[in-house]
Short mmCIF file of C-alpha atoms in Angstrom, two decimals:
data_model
loop_
_atom_site.label_atom_id
_atom_site.label_comp_id
_atom_site.label_asym_id
_atom_site.label_seq_id
_atom_site.Cartn_x
_atom_site.Cartn_y
_atom_site.Cartn_z
CA MET A 1 -0.23 0.15 0.18
CA ARG A 2 2.86 2.37 1.26
CA PHE A 3 4.53 1.34 -2.21
CA ARG A 4 1.24 2.25 -4.19
CA ILE A 5 0.76 5.93 -2.57
CA ALA A 6 4.50 6.49 -2.64
CA GLN A 7 5.37 5.45 -6.64
CA PRO A 8 2.46 8.55 -7.33
CA LEU A 9 4.13 11.12 -4.84
CA LEU A 10 7.51 9.91 -6.67
CA VAL A 11 6.41 10.35 -10.14
CA ILE A 12 4.68 14.17 -9.15
CA SER A 13 8.29 14.46 -7.60
CA LEU A 14 10.08 14.12 -10.37
CA ALA A 15 7.33 16.17 -13.02
CA ALA A 16 7.67 18.73 -10.66
CA PHE A 17 11.45 18.76 -10.62
CA ALA A 18 11.00 18.59 -14.55
CA ALA A 19 8.95 21.58 -14.28
CA LEU A 20 11.63 23.72 -12.23
CA ALA A 21 14.60 22.58 -14.74
CA GLY A 22 13.00 23.69 -17.78
CA CYS A 23 11.92 27.22 -15.54
CA VAL A 24 16.22 27.55 -15.36
CA VAL A 25 17.20 30.30 -18.02
CA SER A 26 20.93 29.75 -19.26
CA ALA A 27 22.52 32.86 -19.78
CA PRO A 28 22.38 34.31 -23.76
CA PRO A 29 25.40 33.67 -25.83
CA PRO A 30 27.76 36.92 -26.60
CA ARG A 31 26.05 38.80 -29.52
CA VAL A 32 28.89 38.96 -32.36
CA VAL A 33 28.79 41.78 -34.69
CA TYR A 34 30.09 41.15 -38.01
CA ALA A 35 32.39 43.64 -39.43
CA PRO A 36 34.05 43.96 -42.77
CA PRO A 37 37.52 44.18 -43.05
CA PRO A 38 39.36 46.96 -43.63
CA PRO A 39 40.58 47.59 -47.44
CA PRO A 40 43.99 46.94 -48.75
CA PRO A 41 46.34 49.84 -48.45
CA PRO A 42 46.39 51.69 -52.07
CA PRO A 43 49.72 50.71 -54.30
CA PRO A 44 52.53 52.65 -54.14
CA PRO A 45 52.38 54.93 -57.57
CA PRO A 46 54.08 53.81 -60.62
CA ALA A 47 58.06 54.82 -61.40
CA ALA A 48 56.47 56.17 -64.34
CA ALA A 49 54.39 58.75 -62.79
CA VAL A 50 56.78 59.82 -60.75
CA THR A 51 57.57 63.86 -62.25
CA VAL A 52 60.79 64.38 -63.38
CA ALA A 53 62.11 67.91 -64.45
CA THR A 54 63.29 67.33 -67.73
CA PRO A 55 66.71 69.45 -68.83
CA ALA A 56 66.12 72.43 -71.10
CA ILE A 57 68.54 70.42 -73.42
CA ASP A 58 66.41 67.91 -73.81
CA ALA A 59 63.06 70.22 -74.35
CA GLU A 60 61.66 72.37 -76.82
CA VAL A 61 61.64 76.16 -74.98
CA GLN A 62 60.79 78.96 -76.70
CA ALA A 63 61.17 82.44 -77.01
CA SER A 64 59.23 85.95 -77.87
CA GLU A 65 62.49 87.06 -79.43
CA PRO A 66 65.34 86.14 -81.84
CA PRO A 67 68.49 84.20 -80.90
CA PRO A 68 71.77 86.55 -81.64
CA ALA A 69 74.15 85.94 -84.37
CA LEU A 70 76.21 83.13 -84.06
CA PRO A 71 79.75 84.53 -83.36
CA GLU A 72 82.77 84.25 -84.85
CA TYR A 73 85.56 81.82 -83.32
CA GLU A 74 88.37 79.45 -84.31
CA GLN A 75 87.72 75.37 -83.84
CA PRO A 76 90.18 74.13 -80.50
CA PRO A 77 91.63 71.26 -82.16
CA CYS A 78 90.47 67.65 -81.38
CA PRO A 79 91.78 66.55 -77.62
CA GLU A 80 90.63 62.77 -78.20
CA ASP A 81 90.84 60.51 -81.29
CA GLY A 82 87.36 59.72 -81.87
CA TRP A 83 85.40 62.33 -80.37
CA LEU A 84 82.98 64.58 -82.09
CA TRP A 85 82.66 68.21 -82.94
CA THR A 86 79.13 69.90 -81.59
CA PRO A 87 78.73 73.24 -82.42
CA GLY A 88 77.62 75.91 -80.29
CA TYR A 89 74.59 77.82 -79.88
CA TRP A 90 72.32 79.96 -78.10
CA ALA A 91 70.32 78.40 -75.64
CA TRP A 92 66.97 80.32 -73.24
CA ASN A 93 67.16 80.73 -69.61
CA GLY A 94 65.27 83.86 -69.31
CA GLY A 95 67.54 85.03 -71.41
CA TYR A 96 69.66 84.21 -74.28
CA TYR A 97 72.97 82.10 -73.28
CA TRP A 98 75.56 81.16 -75.70
CA ILE A 99 76.65 77.31 -75.07
CA PRO A 100 80.33 77.20 -76.53
CA GLY A 101 80.60 74.68 -78.98
CA THR A 102 83.23 71.17 -77.74
CA TRP A 103 84.51 68.31 -78.51
CA VAL A 104 82.74 65.42 -77.21
CA ALA A 105 82.48 61.80 -77.40
CA PRO A 106 80.06 59.97 -78.81
CA PRO A 107 77.88 57.96 -76.46
CA ARG A 108 78.28 54.94 -79.72
CA VAL A 109 80.13 53.67 -82.63
CA GLY A 110 78.59 54.63 -85.67
CA VAL A 111 76.58 58.10 -84.53
CA LEU A 112 76.55 61.51 -85.64
CA TRP A 113 75.36 64.73 -84.20
CA THR A 114 72.67 66.29 -85.50
CA PRO A 115 72.74 69.92 -84.34
CA GLY A 116 69.78 71.95 -82.19
CA TYR A 117 68.47 74.94 -84.24
CA TRP A 118 65.73 77.91 -83.44
CA GLY A 119 62.24 77.98 -85.78
CA PHE A 120 60.05 80.46 -85.96
CA VAL A 121 56.63 78.78 -86.06
CA GLY A 122 52.96 80.39 -84.44
CA GLY A 123 54.71 83.72 -83.32
CA VAL A 124 57.04 82.58 -81.54
CA TYR A 125 60.78 81.03 -81.32
CA LEU A 126 60.95 77.23 -80.82
CA PHE A 127 63.90 75.37 -80.10
CA HIS A 128 64.37 71.71 -81.39
CA ALA A 129 66.77 70.03 -79.39
CA GLY A 130 69.70 68.37 -80.98
CA TYR A 131 70.32 64.50 -80.92
CA TRP A 132 72.32 61.80 -82.40
CA GLY A 133 71.61 59.09 -84.82
CA PRO A 134 73.07 56.98 -87.74
CA HIS A 135 72.10 60.39 -90.12
CA ILE A 136 72.10 63.54 -90.17
CA GLY A 137 68.66 65.06 -89.83
CA PHE A 138 67.46 68.95 -90.31
CA TYR A 139 68.88 71.92 -88.23
CA GLY A 140 67.05 74.50 -89.91
CA GLY A 141 69.67 75.18 -92.33
CA VAL A 142 71.61 77.21 -89.78
CA ASN A 143 75.37 77.83 -90.56
CA TYR A 144 77.40 76.71 -87.94
CA GLY A 145 80.75 75.74 -89.19
CA PHE A 146 83.17 73.66 -89.05
CA GLY A 147 81.73 71.09 -91.82
CA TYR A 148 78.07 71.77 -91.12
CA GLY A 149 77.45 74.31 -93.30
CA GLY A 150 73.76 74.27 -93.29
CA VAL A 151 73.11 70.44 -94.34
CA GLY A 152 74.40 67.60 -93.66
CA PHE A 153 77.66 67.00 -92.19
CA VAL A 154 81.67 67.27 -94.16
CA GLY A 155 83.80 67.46 -91.29
CA GLY A 156 84.26 63.46 -91.08
CA ALA A 157 82.75 59.92 -91.70
CA TRP A 158 82.81 56.14 -90.02
CA ARG A 159 84.60 54.16 -91.83
CA GLY A 160 84.79 50.38 -90.08
CA GLY A 161 83.61 51.63 -86.98
CA VAL A 162 86.80 54.06 -86.55
CA PHE A 163 85.60 58.01 -87.77
CA ALA A 164 87.96 59.25 -89.83
CA TYR A 165 88.49 63.24 -89.96
CA ASN A 166 88.70 65.68 -92.65
CA THR A 167 91.25 67.74 -91.87
CA ALA A 168 90.26 70.15 -94.92
CA VAL A 169 87.00 70.96 -93.09
CA VAL A 170 88.33 70.78 -89.00
CA ASN A 171 90.49 71.21 -86.73
CA VAL A 172 93.00 67.83 -85.86
CA ASN A 173 96.25 67.50 -84.90
CA VAL A 174 98.10 64.58 -86.65
CA ASN A 175 99.95 64.01 -83.41
CA VAL A 176 96.63 62.90 -81.42
CA VAL A 177 94.24 62.30 -84.51
CA HIS A 178 95.37 59.47 -86.56
CA ASN A 179 92.57 58.07 -89.20
CA THR A 180 92.21 61.80 -91.33
CA TYR A 181 91.43 62.25 -94.89
CA VAL A 182 91.63 65.64 -96.90
CA ASN A 183 88.68 66.11 -99.03
CA ASN A 184 89.35 69.69 -100.91
CA THR A 185 86.20 68.81 -103.15
CA VAL A 186 84.09 70.28 -100.15
CA ILE A 187 82.32 73.55 -101.31
CA ASN A 188 81.48 75.49 -98.13
CA ASN A 189 79.08 78.84 -98.35
CA THR A 190 81.63 81.84 -98.67
CA THR A 191 78.29 84.04 -97.88
CA VAL A 192 78.98 85.43 -94.27
CA ASN A 193 75.92 84.80 -92.73
CA ARG A 194 75.55 84.08 -89.07
CA THR A 195 71.67 84.10 -88.83
CA SER A 196 71.44 81.59 -86.27
CA PHE A 197 67.47 80.78 -86.56
CA ASN A 198 64.88 79.42 -89.24
CA GLY A 199 61.72 80.81 -90.88
CA GLY A 200 60.51 84.23 -89.51
CA PRO A 201 61.48 87.26 -90.63
CA GLY A 202 65.25 87.53 -91.12
CA GLY A 203 65.35 83.64 -90.56
CA VAL A 204 67.03 81.51 -92.50
CA ALA A 205 64.53 79.65 -95.77
CA ALA A 206 65.40 76.35 -95.33
CA GLN A 207 63.05 73.12 -95.27
CA PRO A 208 64.11 69.55 -94.83
CA THR A 209 65.60 67.51 -97.63
CA PRO A 210 64.17 63.72 -98.09
CA ALA A 211 66.80 62.76 -96.96
CA GLU A 212 66.84 64.84 -94.11
CA ARG A 213 63.12 64.00 -93.29
CA THR A 214 63.72 59.92 -93.11
CA ALA A 215 66.75 60.70 -90.82
CA MET A 216 64.39 62.69 -88.56
CA GLN A 217 62.17 59.55 -88.43
CA GLU A 218 65.45 57.05 -86.91
CA PRO A 219 65.82 55.78 -83.50
CA HIS A 220 67.63 58.46 -81.92
CA VAL A 221 69.89 59.09 -78.47
CA PRO A 222 69.59 62.05 -76.28
CA PRO A 223 72.77 64.15 -75.13
CA THR A 224 75.59 62.29 -73.39
CA PRO A 225 75.93 63.20 -69.56
CA ALA A 226 78.70 65.14 -70.27
CA GLN A 227 76.92 66.85 -73.20
CA ARG A 228 74.18 67.77 -70.30
CA GLN A 229 77.19 68.99 -68.02
CA HIS A 230 78.50 71.31 -70.30
CA PHE A 231 74.84 72.65 -70.91
CA THR A 232 74.29 73.07 -67.40
CA GLU A 233 77.53 74.51 -66.40
CA ALA A 234 76.95 77.31 -69.33
CA VAL A 235 73.82 78.70 -68.70
CA LYS A 236 75.10 78.86 -64.88
CA ASN A 237 77.65 81.33 -65.96
CA PRO A 238 76.80 85.17 -66.01
CA ALA A 239 79.50 85.89 -68.92
CA LEU A 240 77.90 83.81 -71.29
CA SER A 241 74.43 85.71 -71.11
CA ALA A 242 73.94 87.78 -74.55
CA LYS A 243 73.17 90.61 -72.68
CA ALA A 244 76.50 90.66 -70.89
CA ASN A 245 79.05 89.52 -73.84
CA GLY A 246 76.78 91.76 -76.89
CA GLY A 247 76.69 88.34 -79.19
CA HIS A 248 80.75 88.05 -78.55
CA PRO A 249 81.20 85.47 -75.23
CA ALA A 250 84.55 85.24 -74.10
CA ILE A 251 84.47 81.70 -73.84
CA ALA A 252 82.72 80.75 -77.52
CA ALA A 253 84.34 77.11 -77.89
CA THR A 254 86.23 74.23 -75.58
CA ALA A 255 88.45 71.31 -75.94
CA ARG A 256 86.91 69.43 -73.63
CA PRO A 257 82.90 69.55 -72.46
CA ALA A 258 82.45 72.10 -68.89
CA SER A 259 86.14 72.92 -69.46
CA PHE A 260 85.88 76.50 -69.72
CA SER A 261 89.10 77.81 -68.48
CA GLY A 262 92.56 76.80 -69.36
CA PRO A 263 93.75 75.24 -72.60
CA GLY A 264 91.20 74.34 -75.19
CA VAL A 265 89.29 78.06 -74.42
CA VAL A 266 88.32 80.12 -77.41
CA ALA A 267 87.26 83.30 -77.25
CA ALA A 268 84.88 85.06 -79.94
CA HIS A 269 86.25 87.59 -81.54
CA GLY A 270 85.79 90.81 -80.47
CA ALA A 271 84.58 89.33 -77.04
CA PRO A 272 85.42 91.74 -74.09
CA GLY A 273 88.33 91.08 -71.02
CA HIS A 274 88.36 87.36 -72.40
CA PRO A 275 90.69 85.14 -70.47
CA ALA A 276 93.73 83.96 -71.89
CA ALA A 277 92.44 81.66 -75.09
CA VAL A 278 94.79 79.37 -76.83
CA THR A 279 95.44 79.56 -80.11
CA PRO A 280 94.47 76.20 -82.53
CA ALA A 281 97.45 74.23 -83.66
CA PRO A 282 96.35 73.83 -86.77
CA SER A 283 96.01 70.59 -88.73
CA ARG A 284 99.04 69.33 -90.88
CA GLY A 285 96.93 68.65 -94.11
CA PRO A 286 95.93 71.40 -96.76
CA ALA A 287 92.67 73.43 -95.86
CA ALA A 288 90.29 74.18 -97.85
CA GLY A 289 86.92 75.88 -97.94
CA GLY A 290 84.92 78.12 -95.20
CA GLY A 291 87.35 81.11 -94.79
CA ALA A 292 84.40 83.68 -94.30
CA ALA A 293 81.94 81.19 -92.79
CA PRO A 294 80.90 81.24 -89.47
CA GLY A 295 83.15 79.73 -87.35
CA ALA A 296 85.74 79.12 -90.30
CA ARG A 297 89.47 77.34 -89.85
CA PRO A 298 92.16 80.30 -89.32
CA GLY A 299 94.32 80.10 -92.85
CA ALA A 300 91.89 78.17 -94.54
CA ALA A 301 91.18 79.14 -98.34
CA ALA A 302 87.53 79.64 -99.77
CA VAL A 303 86.31 77.76 -102.50
CA ASN A 304 84.62 79.94 -105.26
CA PRO A 305 82.27 76.97 -107.20
CA ALA A 306 82.19 79.51 -110.36
CA ALA A 307 85.76 79.97 -111.36
CA GLY A 308 86.87 76.87 -109.41
CA LYS A 309 89.80 78.55 -107.85
CA SER A 310 90.34 79.10 -104.19
CA THR A 311 91.33 82.13 -102.30
CA ALA A 312 93.44 82.59 -99.24
CA PRO A 313 91.28 84.49 -96.72
CA PRO A 314 92.56 88.10 -94.72
CA ALA A 315 94.81 87.18 -92.10
CA THR A 316 93.12 86.32 -88.43
CA GLN A 317 93.68 87.74 -84.52
CA HIS A 318 96.13 85.36 -82.89
CA ALA A 319 93.68 84.94 -79.89
CA GLN A 320 96.75 85.70 -77.33
CA THR A 321 98.79 88.57 -78.43
CA GLY A 322 96.72 90.13 -80.93
CA HIS A 323 99.13 89.81 -83.95
CA PRO A 324 97.89 89.04 -87.64
CA ALA A 325 98.47 85.22 -88.04
CA GLY A 326 101.76 84.42 -89.44
CA GLN A 327 103.46 87.32 -88.51
CA PRO A 328 105.72 86.65 -85.26
CA ALA A 329 105.38 89.19 -82.28
CA ALA A 330 107.59 92.02 -82.09
CA HIS A 331 111.03 91.80 -79.85
CA PRO A 332 111.43 94.45 -77.83
CA ALA A 333 114.51 95.96 -78.03
CA ALA A 334 117.91 94.71 -76.89
CA PRO A 335 118.93 96.91 -73.66
CA PRO A 336 121.54 99.59 -74.12
CA ALA A 337 124.76 98.58 -72.55
CA ALA A 338 126.30 99.04 -69.26
CA HIS A 339 129.30 101.38 -70.98
CA PRO A 340 128.81 102.95 -74.42
CA ALA A 341 131.41 101.94 -76.21
CA ALA A 342 134.02 104.59 -77.13
CA PRO A 343 133.69 106.41 -80.74
CA LYS A 344 136.13 105.35 -83.39
CA PRO A 345 139.05 108.08 -84.46
CA ALA A 346 137.28 109.33 -87.81
CA ALA A 347 139.75 108.26 -90.95
CA LYS A 348 142.00 110.37 -92.54
CA ALA A 349 141.62 111.74 -95.93
CA PRO A 350 143.93 110.68 -98.34
CA ALA A 351 147.44 113.00 -99.34
CA PRO A 352 146.51 114.42 -102.70
CA LYS A 353 149.44 112.71 -104.91
CA PRO A 354 151.75 115.44 -106.00
CA LYS A 355 151.73 116.45 -110.24
CA PRO A 356 154.04 115.89 -112.64
CA ALA A 357 156.36 119.40 -113.84
CA GLY A 358 154.30 121.40 -116.13
CA ALA A 359 151.40 120.27 -115.29
CA LYS A 360 148.40 122.58 -114.70
CA HIS A 361 146.35 123.15 -111.46
CA GLU A 362 143.02 123.21 -112.10
CA GLY A 363 141.04 126.60 -112.70
CA GLU A 364 144.56 127.70 -114.99
CA ARG A 365 143.72 128.37 -118.23
CA ASN A 366 146.47 127.94 -121.36
#
């Protein structure tokens, strides 16, 4: 009996316990909030996007006024075998500055230098930068001299990987440069024309030839680091400003790039207060052509295309002493002796010869 009563009670107790257990509320799990990951950092700018100032020697620079006339000067001798001549020109840096002509090492074998030039375009003067290439392109028809007579270059040529110099046009010392030749058939412009720009009022009226147009489309090599340094040093020199030198720079040409003092520096004709300049050593080959052209070699003969004859140009002035070329400088008179020499006794007149007896004296009459 007791078992029967206890069994229902047990069931009731278990039910009550289960009910109470179901009433226990467990703590809720922590709330998780989803957040998207941060965006990745932006990539660094590519190297091509970095702006680098380009030197003016490579850029097309424009000016509102024409460049001055090309100064007249002699070419210094080539200092190294294989170096090529780059003519001087006027550059713009808030005003015109003269960039002296100089000899430079080419960037590689087989290339030639096409000089830069100023051209009148759209009412302004635009500078077209020079470049290295397998052929000479258009340089405005400007007569820079020393083989650059306005079209092409006749100062030398590459022969079998070696540059040969035409000693009739360029100044070389045969003790330094051994691969030379003489081309006396080259006809240089004998008209005195020092115009330094193409087109516009007073400019050179020249257009590119078909060969020059082809050369302009060929792969080009920019100026070498030595040429860049030469340009940078020139525009920092106030004496090379056209306003300071009046178009006659004291440093018109140099034998080596960026070397503006010492041996190898040549002043322009009429340069005021120029430093000691050296006279270029003439080559031992015969000279011909270019006597009256800007930058013509001293002592060279100008070829007359009509007559087929060459005439020697007037003597040029020596860059150091100011004496005419080909004439030695006057030597000072020898100083007087410490003791004057004693005067020599006067020579005695010969005694008259005795006349024979009976001879008549002068003035006597018969």
